Amino acid sequence: MPTRRILAALTAGFAAVAGGVVTPATGGRLSYGKERLKRGSKMLAAVGAVTVALVGLTPDNAFAVSGYGYDGRWADQTPCGSDARTVRSASVTTSTQLGEVYGKVELRYSPTCRTVWARVTTPVLPILQDATVFRNSDYHTMTCNGRLWSDSLHSYYCFTAMLYDGGVTSFAQADIGRSTYEEPAYGETGNY
């Protein structure tokens, strides 16, 4: 719908600049004099190029990045999030003998972008929740900390920005704390 409005506005603007007139006699088409038509043709070419540039910009194709250019970008703001899958996961558990499970850490992967990121989830409101994704080849990391609620996950969560993972391995780790009186629970995924 916005595209139609943009095109209509550009067409109306072109008619005004080129001196065209829309009349019932022309069947609703623009009518121009010969000299104005030449000037209008050049204007139409310029307006057409701008229209293609503006209308062609969508969130998916406006993000022309690849490889290490994805480092630090957010999966949900790129095409990378659309085919994401969890490739490794681990429980986030306490270090006590009981090993109580506080949540889960996941290493998320996008085959299209060849990127990874970490996500941590817990169903109980934590006082501390963070996750980190590590790229083994250069020890580059991305970290998140926060407590956002997700109805679809039925959990509080945070996820990191992405790291490019083409031809290398990465892993994720997370901490979840429920009390200031105890050590946070910890979990770490395997490499992928």
PDB file of N, CA, C and O in Angstrom, residues 75-134:
ATOM      1  N   ALA A  75      20.304 -10.663  14.871  1.00  0.00           N
ATOM      2  CA  ALA A  75      19.656 -11.633  13.991  1.00  0.00           C
ATOM      3  C   ALA A  75      18.233 -11.232  13.638  1.00  0.00           C
ATOM      4  O   ALA A  75      17.793 -11.430  12.506  1.00  0.00           O
ATOM      5  N   ASP A  76      17.520 -10.635  14.580  1.00  0.00           N
ATOM      6  CA  ASP A  76      16.126 -10.276  14.312  1.00  0.00           C
ATOM      7  C   ASP A  76      15.988  -9.033  13.441  1.00  0.00           C
ATOM      8  O   ASP A  76      14.895  -8.687  13.024  1.00  0.00           O
ATOM      9  N   GLN A  77      17.091  -8.390  13.121  1.00  0.00           N
ATOM     10  CA  GLN A  77      17.060  -7.213  12.248  1.00  0.00           C
ATOM     11  C   GLN A  77      17.705  -7.499  10.901  1.00  0.00           C
ATOM     12  O   GLN A  77      18.006  -6.578  10.144  1.00  0.00           O
ATOM     13  N   THR A  78      17.958  -8.765  10.629  1.00  0.00           N
ATOM     14  CA  THR A  78      18.575  -9.188   9.372  1.00  0.00           C
ATOM     15  C   THR A  78      17.834 -10.425   8.862  1.00  0.00           C
ATOM     16  O   THR A  78      17.041 -11.015   9.593  1.00  0.00           O
ATOM     17  N   PRO A  79      18.123 -10.854   7.646  1.00  0.00           N
ATOM     18  CA  PRO A  79      17.524 -12.098   7.148  1.00  0.00           C
ATOM     19  C   PRO A  79      18.015 -13.336   7.918  1.00  0.00           C
ATOM     20  O   PRO A  79      17.426 -14.401   7.798  1.00  0.00           O
ATOM     21  N   CYS A  80      19.058 -13.195   8.705  1.00  0.00           N
ATOM     22  CA  CYS A  80      19.654 -14.333   9.416  1.00  0.00           C
ATOM     23  C   CYS A  80      18.689 -14.984  10.401  1.00  0.00           C
ATOM     24  O   CYS A  80      18.753 -16.184  10.641  1.00  0.00           O
ATOM     25  N   GLY A  81      17.811 -14.216  10.986  1.00  0.00           N
ATOM     26  CA  GLY A  81      16.888 -14.757  11.975  1.00  0.00           C
ATOM     27  C   GLY A  81      15.817 -15.658  11.390  1.00  0.00           C
ATOM     28  O   GLY A  81      15.233 -16.478  12.094  1.00  0.00           O
ATOM     29  N   SER A  82      15.563 -15.535  10.085  1.00  0.00           N
ATOM     30  CA  SER A  82      14.444 -16.282   9.488  1.00  0.00           C
ATOM     31  C   SER A  82      14.690 -17.785   9.391  1.00  0.00           C
ATOM     32  O   SER A  82      13.746 -18.557   9.390  1.00  0.00           O
ATOM     33  N   ASP A  83      15.940 -18.210   9.292  1.00  0.00           N
ATOM     34  CA  ASP A  83      16.196 -19.651   9.214  1.00  0.00           C
ATOM     35  C   ASP A  83      17.004 -20.159  10.411  1.00  0.00           C
ATOM     36  O   ASP A  83      17.628 -21.213  10.368  1.00  0.00           O
ATOM     37  N   ALA A  84      16.965 -19.406  11.500  1.00  0.00           N
ATOM     38  CA  ALA A  84      17.746 -19.754  12.689  1.00  0.00           C
ATOM     39  C   ALA A  84      17.295 -21.073  13.295  1.00  0.00           C
ATOM     40  O   ALA A  84      16.113 -21.412  13.269  1.00  0.00           O
ATOM     41  N   ARG A  85      18.253 -21.792  13.812  1.00  0.00           N
ATOM     42  CA  ARG A  85      17.957 -23.038  14.526  1.00  0.00           C
ATOM     43  C   ARG A  85      18.957 -23.192  15.670  1.00  0.00           C
ATOM     44  O   ARG A  85      20.039 -22.624  15.647  1.00  0.00           O
ATOM     45  N   THR A  86      18.539 -23.960  16.664  1.00  0.00           N
ATOM     46  CA  THR A  86      19.427 -24.244  17.787  1.00  0.00           C
ATOM     47  C   THR A  86      20.285 -25.446  17.424  1.00  0.00           C
ATOM     48  O   THR A  86      19.762 -26.516  17.142  1.00  0.00           O
ATOM     49  N   VAL A  87      21.606 -25.258  17.414  1.00  0.00           N
ATOM     50  CA  VAL A  87      22.512 -26.348  17.044  1.00  0.00           C
ATOM     51  C   VAL A  87      23.180 -26.997  18.254  1.00  0.00           C
ATOM     52  O   VAL A  87      23.626 -28.135  18.167  1.00  0.00           O
ATOM     53  N   ARG A  88      23.248 -26.294  19.357  1.00  0.00           N
ATOM     54  CA  ARG A  88      23.773 -26.838  20.607  1.00  0.00           C
ATOM     55  C   ARG A  88      22.999 -26.191  21.746  1.00  0.00           C
ATOM     56  O   ARG A  88      22.643 -25.016  21.676  1.00  0.00           O
ATOM     57  N   SER A  89      22.770 -26.943  22.812  1.00  0.00           N
ATOM     58  CA  SER A  89      22.120 -26.372  23.997  1.00  0.00           C
ATOM     59  C   SER A  89      22.635 -27.084  25.238  1.00  0.00           C
ATOM     60  O   SER A  89      23.175 -28.197  25.155  1.00  0.00           O
ATOM     61  N   ALA A  90      22.468 -26.433  26.367  1.00  0.00           N
ATOM     62  CA  ALA A  90      22.889 -27.006  27.644  1.00  0.00           C
ATOM     63  C   ALA A  90      22.024 -26.419  28.750  1.00  0.00           C
ATOM     64  O   ALA A  90      21.530 -25.289  28.642  1.00  0.00           O
ATOM     65  N   SER A  91      21.848 -27.189  29.802  1.00  0.00           N
ATOM     66  CA  SER A  91      21.136 -26.700  30.981  1.00  0.00           C
ATOM     67  C   SER A  91      22.029 -25.745  31.744  1.00  0.00           C
ATOM     68  O   SER A  91      23.249 -25.912  31.799  1.00  0.00           O
ATOM     69  N   VAL A  92      21.413 -24.735  32.328  1.00  0.00           N
ATOM     70  CA  VAL A  92      22.132 -23.806  33.199  1.00  0.00           C
ATOM     71  C   VAL A  92      21.805 -24.270  34.614  1.00  0.00           C
ATOM     72  O   VAL A  92      20.672 -24.144  35.076  1.00  0.00           O
ATOM     73  N   THR A  93      22.806 -24.860  35.287  1.00  0.00           N
ATOM     74  CA  THR A  93      22.582 -25.518  36.573  1.00  0.00           C
ATOM     75  C   THR A  93      23.448 -24.918  37.675  1.00  0.00           C
ATOM     76  O   THR A  93      24.501 -24.337  37.414  1.00  0.00           O
ATOM     77  N   THR A  94      22.993 -25.109  38.908  1.00  0.00           N
ATOM     78  CA  THR A  94      23.767 -24.656  40.063  1.00  0.00           C
ATOM     79  C   THR A  94      24.930 -25.609  40.299  1.00  0.00           C
ATOM     80  O   THR A  94      24.926 -26.752  39.845  1.00  0.00           O
ATOM     81  N   SER A  95      25.910 -25.124  41.008  1.00  0.00           N
ATOM     82  CA  SER A  95      27.082 -25.960  41.288  1.00  0.00           C
ATOM     83  C   SER A  95      26.928 -26.787  42.553  1.00  0.00           C
ATOM     84  O   SER A  95      27.845 -27.498  42.944  1.00  0.00           O
ATOM     85  N   THR A  96      25.777 -26.703  43.188  1.00  0.00           N
ATOM     86  CA  THR A  96      25.550 -27.488  44.398  1.00  0.00           C
ATOM     87  C   THR A  96      25.380 -28.961  44.044  1.00  0.00           C
ATOM     88  O   THR A  96      25.265 -29.327  42.879  1.00  0.00           O
ATOM     89  N   GLN A  97      25.325 -29.813  45.054  1.00  0.00           N
ATOM     90  CA  GLN A  97      25.160 -31.254  44.824  1.00  0.00           C
ATOM     91  C   GLN A  97      23.840 -31.560  44.117  1.00  0.00           C
ATOM     92  O   GLN A  97      23.743 -32.507  43.359  1.00  0.00           O
ATOM     93  N   LEU A  98      22.837 -30.753  44.381  1.00  0.00           N
ATOM     94  CA  LEU A  98      21.543 -30.990  43.745  1.00  0.00           C
ATOM     95  C   LEU A  98      21.562 -30.625  42.264  1.00  0.00           C
ATOM     96  O   LEU A  98      20.815 -31.194  41.478  1.00  0.00           O
ATOM     97  N   GLY A  99      22.410 -29.686  41.873  1.00  0.00           N
ATOM     98  CA  GLY A  99      22.498 -29.286  40.482  1.00  0.00           C
ATOM     99  C   GLY A  99      21.166 -28.816  39.926  1.00  0.00           C
ATOM    100  O   GLY A  99      20.731 -29.252  38.868  1.00  0.00           O
ATOM    101  N   GLU A 100      20.521 -27.900  40.650  1.00  0.00           N
ATOM    102  CA  GLU A 100      19.207 -27.414  40.230  1.00  0.00           C
ATOM    103  C   GLU A 100      19.297 -26.694  38.883  1.00  0.00           C
ATOM    104  O   GLU A 100      20.178 -25.880  38.643  1.00  0.00           O
ATOM    105  N   VAL A 101      18.370 -26.999  37.977  1.00  0.00           N
ATOM    106  CA  VAL A 101      18.347 -26.389  36.648  1.00  0.00           C
ATOM    107  C   VAL A 101      17.592 -25.063  36.722  1.00  0.00           C
ATOM    108  O   VAL A 101      16.430 -25.025  37.106  1.00  0.00           O
ATOM    109  N   TYR A 102      18.260 -23.974  36.354  1.00  0.00           N
ATOM    110  CA  TYR A 102      17.651 -22.644  36.362  1.00  0.00           C
ATOM    111  C   TYR A 102      17.135 -22.233  34.988  1.00  0.00           C
ATOM    112  O   TYR A 102      16.314 -21.347  34.876  1.00  0.00           O
ATOM    113  N   GLY A 103      17.684 -22.828  33.948  1.00  0.00           N
ATOM    114  CA  GLY A 103      17.286 -22.439  32.608  1.00  0.00           C
ATOM    115  C   GLY A 103      18.088 -23.181  31.560  1.00  0.00           C
ATOM    116  O   GLY A 103      18.643 -24.253  31.813  1.00  0.00           O
ATOM    117  N   LYS A 104      18.162 -22.576  30.371  1.00  0.00           N
ATOM    118  CA  LYS A 104      18.838 -23.222  29.249  1.00  0.00           C
ATOM    119  C   LYS A 104      19.614 -22.175  28.459  1.00  0.00           C
ATOM    120  O   LYS A 104      19.156 -21.053  28.267  1.00  0.00           O
ATOM    121  N   VAL A 105      20.802 -22.567  27.986  1.00  0.00           N
ATOM    122  CA  VAL A 105      21.582 -21.740  27.070  1.00  0.00           C
ATOM    123  C   VAL A 105      21.609 -22.447  25.722  1.00  0.00           C
ATOM    124  O   VAL A 105      21.747 -23.670  25.657  1.00  0.00           O
ATOM    125  N   GLU A 106      21.443 -21.664  24.657  1.00  0.00           N
ATOM    126  CA  GLU A 106      21.411 -22.229  23.311  1.00  0.00           C
ATOM    127  C   GLU A 106      22.417 -21.510  22.420  1.00  0.00           C
ATOM    128  O   GLU A 106      22.594 -20.300  22.532  1.00  0.00           O
ATOM    129  N   LEU A 107      23.040 -22.279  21.537  1.00  0.00           N
ATOM    130  CA  LEU A 107      23.847 -21.713  20.468  1.00  0.00           C
ATOM    131  C   LEU A 107      22.963 -21.735  19.234  1.00  0.00           C
ATOM    132  O   LEU A 107      22.583 -22.803  18.748  1.00  0.00           O
ATOM    133  N   ARG A 108      22.571 -20.548  18.763  1.00  0.00           N
ATOM    134  CA  ARG A 108      21.696 -20.417  17.600  1.00  0.00           C
ATOM    135  C   ARG A 108      22.558 -20.232  16.357  1.00  0.00           C
ATOM    136  O   ARG A 108      23.628 -19.617  16.418  1.00  0.00           O
ATOM    137  N   TYR A 109      22.085 -20.762  15.214  1.00  0.00           N
ATOM    138  CA  TYR A 109      22.857 -20.724  13.971  1.00  0.00           C
ATOM    139  C   TYR A 109      21.959 -20.407  12.785  1.00  0.00           C
ATOM    140  O   TYR A 109      20.844 -20.914  12.695  1.00  0.00           O
ATOM    141  N   SER A 110      22.457 -19.584  11.883  1.00  0.00           N
ATOM    142  CA  SER A 110      21.772 -19.284  10.624  1.00  0.00           C
ATOM    143  C   SER A 110      22.584 -19.860   9.475  1.00  0.00           C
ATOM    144  O   SER A 110      23.695 -19.388   9.208  1.00  0.00           O
ATOM    145  N   PRO A 111      22.048 -20.890   8.765  1.00  0.00           N
ATOM    146  CA  PRO A 111      22.764 -21.435   7.617  1.00  0.00           C
ATOM    147  C   PRO A 111      22.923 -20.420   6.478  1.00  0.00           C
ATOM    148  O   PRO A 111      23.932 -20.418   5.782  1.00  0.00           O
ATOM    149  N   THR A 112      21.940 -19.551   6.287  1.00  0.00           N
ATOM    150  CA  THR A 112      22.007 -18.561   5.218  1.00  0.00           C
ATOM    151  C   THR A 112      23.166 -17.600   5.425  1.00  0.00           C
ATOM    152  O   THR A 112      23.919 -17.312   4.502  1.00  0.00           O
ATOM    153  N   CYS A 113      23.318 -17.094   6.635  1.00  0.00           N
ATOM    154  CA  CYS A 113      24.341 -16.090   6.933  1.00  0.00           C
ATOM    155  C   CYS A 113      25.622 -16.686   7.503  1.00  0.00           C
ATOM    156  O   CYS A 113      26.629 -15.997   7.594  1.00  0.00           O
ATOM    157  N   ARG A 114      25.553 -17.944   7.915  1.00  0.00           N
ATOM    158  CA  ARG A 114      26.682 -18.624   8.568  1.00  0.00           C
ATOM    159  C   ARG A 114      27.103 -17.857   9.824  1.00  0.00           C
ATOM    160  O   ARG A 114      28.271 -17.568  10.042  1.00  0.00           O
ATOM    161  N   THR A 115      26.107 -17.522  10.645  1.00  0.00           N
ATOM    162  CA  THR A 115      26.351 -16.769  11.866  1.00  0.00           C
ATOM    163  C   THR A 115      25.820 -17.533  13.071  1.00  0.00           C
ATOM    164  O   THR A 115      24.950 -18.391  12.943  1.00  0.00           O
ATOM    165  N   VAL A 116      26.359 -17.209  14.236  1.00  0.00           N
ATOM    166  CA  VAL A 116      25.921 -17.803  15.496  1.00  0.00           C
ATOM    167  C   VAL A 116      25.640 -16.700  16.499  1.00  0.00           C
ATOM    168  O   VAL A 116      26.158 -15.592  16.382  1.00  0.00           O
ATOM    169  N   TRP A 117      24.802 -17.032  17.482  1.00  0.00           N
ATOM    170  CA  TRP A 117      24.561 -16.152  18.616  1.00  0.00           C
ATOM    171  C   TRP A 117      24.070 -17.008  19.768  1.00  0.00           C
ATOM    172  O   TRP A 117      23.655 -18.142  19.581  1.00  0.00           O
ATOM    173  N   ALA A 118      24.148 -16.465  20.969  1.00  0.00           N
ATOM    174  CA  ALA A 118      23.723 -17.193  22.170  1.00  0.00           C
ATOM    175  C   ALA A 118      22.372 -16.668  22.624  1.00  0.00           C
ATOM    176  O   ALA A 118      22.062 -15.485  22.464  1.00  0.00           O
ATOM    177  N   ARG A 119      21.569 -17.590  23.195  1.00  0.00           N
ATOM    178  CA  ARG A 119      20.303 -17.200  23.814  1.00  0.00           C
ATOM    179  C   ARG A 119      20.186 -17.966  25.127  1.00  0.00           C
ATOM    180  O   ARG A 119      20.467 -19.157  25.189  1.00  0.00           O
ATOM    181  N   VAL A 120      19.775 -17.261  26.183  1.00  0.00           N
ATOM    182  CA  VAL A 120      19.552 -17.892  27.480  1.00  0.00           C
ATOM    183  C   VAL A 120      18.093 -17.665  27.856  1.00  0.00           C
ATOM    184  O   VAL A 120      17.542 -16.591  27.614  1.00  0.00           O
ATOM    185  N   THR A 121      17.472 -18.696  28.410  1.00  0.00           N
ATOM    186  CA  THR A 121      16.068 -18.608  28.832  1.00  0.00           C
ATOM    187  C   THR A 121      15.904 -19.192  30.234  1.00  0.00           C
ATOM    188  O   THR A 121      16.602 -20.133  30.608  1.00  0.00           O
ATOM    189  N   THR A 122      14.976 -18.601  30.987  1.00  0.00           N
ATOM    190  CA  THR A 122      14.625 -19.116  32.311  1.00  0.00           C
ATOM    191  C   THR A 122      13.171 -18.754  32.601  1.00  0.00           C
ATOM    192  O   THR A 122      12.750 -17.636  32.320  1.00  0.00           O
ATOM    193  N   PRO A 123      12.401 -19.690  33.147  1.00  0.00           N
ATOM    194  CA  PRO A 123      10.984 -19.404  33.388  1.00  0.00           C
ATOM    195  C   PRO A 123      10.707 -18.537  34.622  1.00  0.00           C
ATOM    196  O   PRO A 123       9.627 -18.003  34.765  1.00  0.00           O
ATOM    197  N   VAL A 124      11.689 -18.406  35.515  1.00  0.00           N
ATOM    198  CA  VAL A 124      11.516 -17.639  36.751  1.00  0.00           C
ATOM    199  C   VAL A 124      12.313 -16.335  36.630  1.00  0.00           C
ATOM    200  O   VAL A 124      13.450 -16.337  36.166  1.00  0.00           O
ATOM    201  N   LEU A 125      11.717 -15.228  37.063  1.00  0.00           N
ATOM    202  CA  LEU A 125      12.378 -13.931  36.971  1.00  0.00           C
ATOM    203  C   LEU A 125      13.721 -13.971  37.700  1.00  0.00           C
ATOM    204  O   LEU A 125      13.777 -14.147  38.917  1.00  0.00           O
ATOM    205  N   PRO A 126      14.815 -13.806  36.982  1.00  0.00           N
ATOM    206  CA  PRO A 126      16.141 -13.838  37.617  1.00  0.00           C
ATOM    207  C   PRO A 126      16.589 -12.437  38.024  1.00  0.00           C
ATOM    208  O   PRO A 126      16.086 -11.447  37.513  1.00  0.00           O
ATOM    209  N   ILE A 127      17.553 -12.373  38.931  1.00  0.00           N
ATOM    210  CA  ILE A 127      18.166 -11.085  39.232  1.00  0.00           C
ATOM    211  C   ILE A 127      19.374 -10.870  38.325  1.00  0.00           C
ATOM    212  O   ILE A 127      19.804  -9.753  38.107  1.00  0.00           O
ATOM    213  N   LEU A 128      19.911 -11.961  37.798  1.00  0.00           N
ATOM    214  CA  LEU A 128      21.029 -11.915  36.863  1.00  0.00           C
ATOM    215  C   LEU A 128      20.747 -12.904  35.743  1.00  0.00           C
ATOM    216  O   LEU A 128      20.332 -14.038  36.005  1.00  0.00           O
ATOM    217  N   GLN A 129      20.947 -12.464  34.524  1.00  0.00           N
ATOM    218  CA  GLN A 129      20.816 -13.373  33.383  1.00  0.00           C
ATOM    219  C   GLN A 129      21.700 -12.829  32.279  1.00  0.00           C
ATOM    220  O   GLN A 129      21.476 -11.729  31.787  1.00  0.00           O
ATOM    221  N   ASP A 130      22.723 -13.575  31.913  1.00  0.00           N
ATOM    222  CA  ASP A 130      23.552 -13.140  30.791  1.00  0.00           C
ATOM    223  C   ASP A 130      24.014 -14.342  29.985  1.00  0.00           C
ATOM    224  O   ASP A 130      24.011 -15.466  30.465  1.00  0.00           O
ATOM    225  N   ALA A 131      24.341 -14.061  28.741  1.00  0.00           N
ATOM    226  CA  ALA A 131      24.828 -15.097  27.833  1.00  0.00           C
ATOM    227  C   ALA A 131      25.962 -14.509  27.006  1.00  0.00           C
ATOM    228  O   ALA A 131      25.988 -13.303  26.751  1.00  0.00           O
ATOM    229  N   THR A 132      26.867 -15.368  26.588  1.00  0.00           N
ATOM    230  CA  THR A 132      27.993 -14.958  25.754  1.00  0.00           C
ATOM    231  C   THR A 132      28.211 -16.003  24.678  1.00  0.00           C
ATOM    232  O   THR A 132      28.139 -17.199  24.944  1.00  0.00           O
ATOM    233  N   VAL A 133      28.472 -15.536  23.457  1.00  0.00           N
ATOM    234  CA  VAL A 133      28.861 -16.425  22.371  1.00  0.00           C
ATOM    235  C   VAL A 133      30.344 -16.169  22.102  1.00  0.00           C
ATOM    236  O   VAL A 133      30.790 -15.020  22.102  1.00  0.00           O
ATOM    237  N   PHE A 134      31.101 -17.252  21.923  1.00  0.00           N
ATOM    238  CA  PHE A 134      32.553 -17.187  21.713  1.00  0.00           C
ATOM    239  C   PHE A 134      32.900 -17.773  20.355  1.00  0.00           C
ATOM    240  O   PHE A 134      32.489 -18.890  20.040  1.00  0.00           O
TER     241      PHE A 134
END
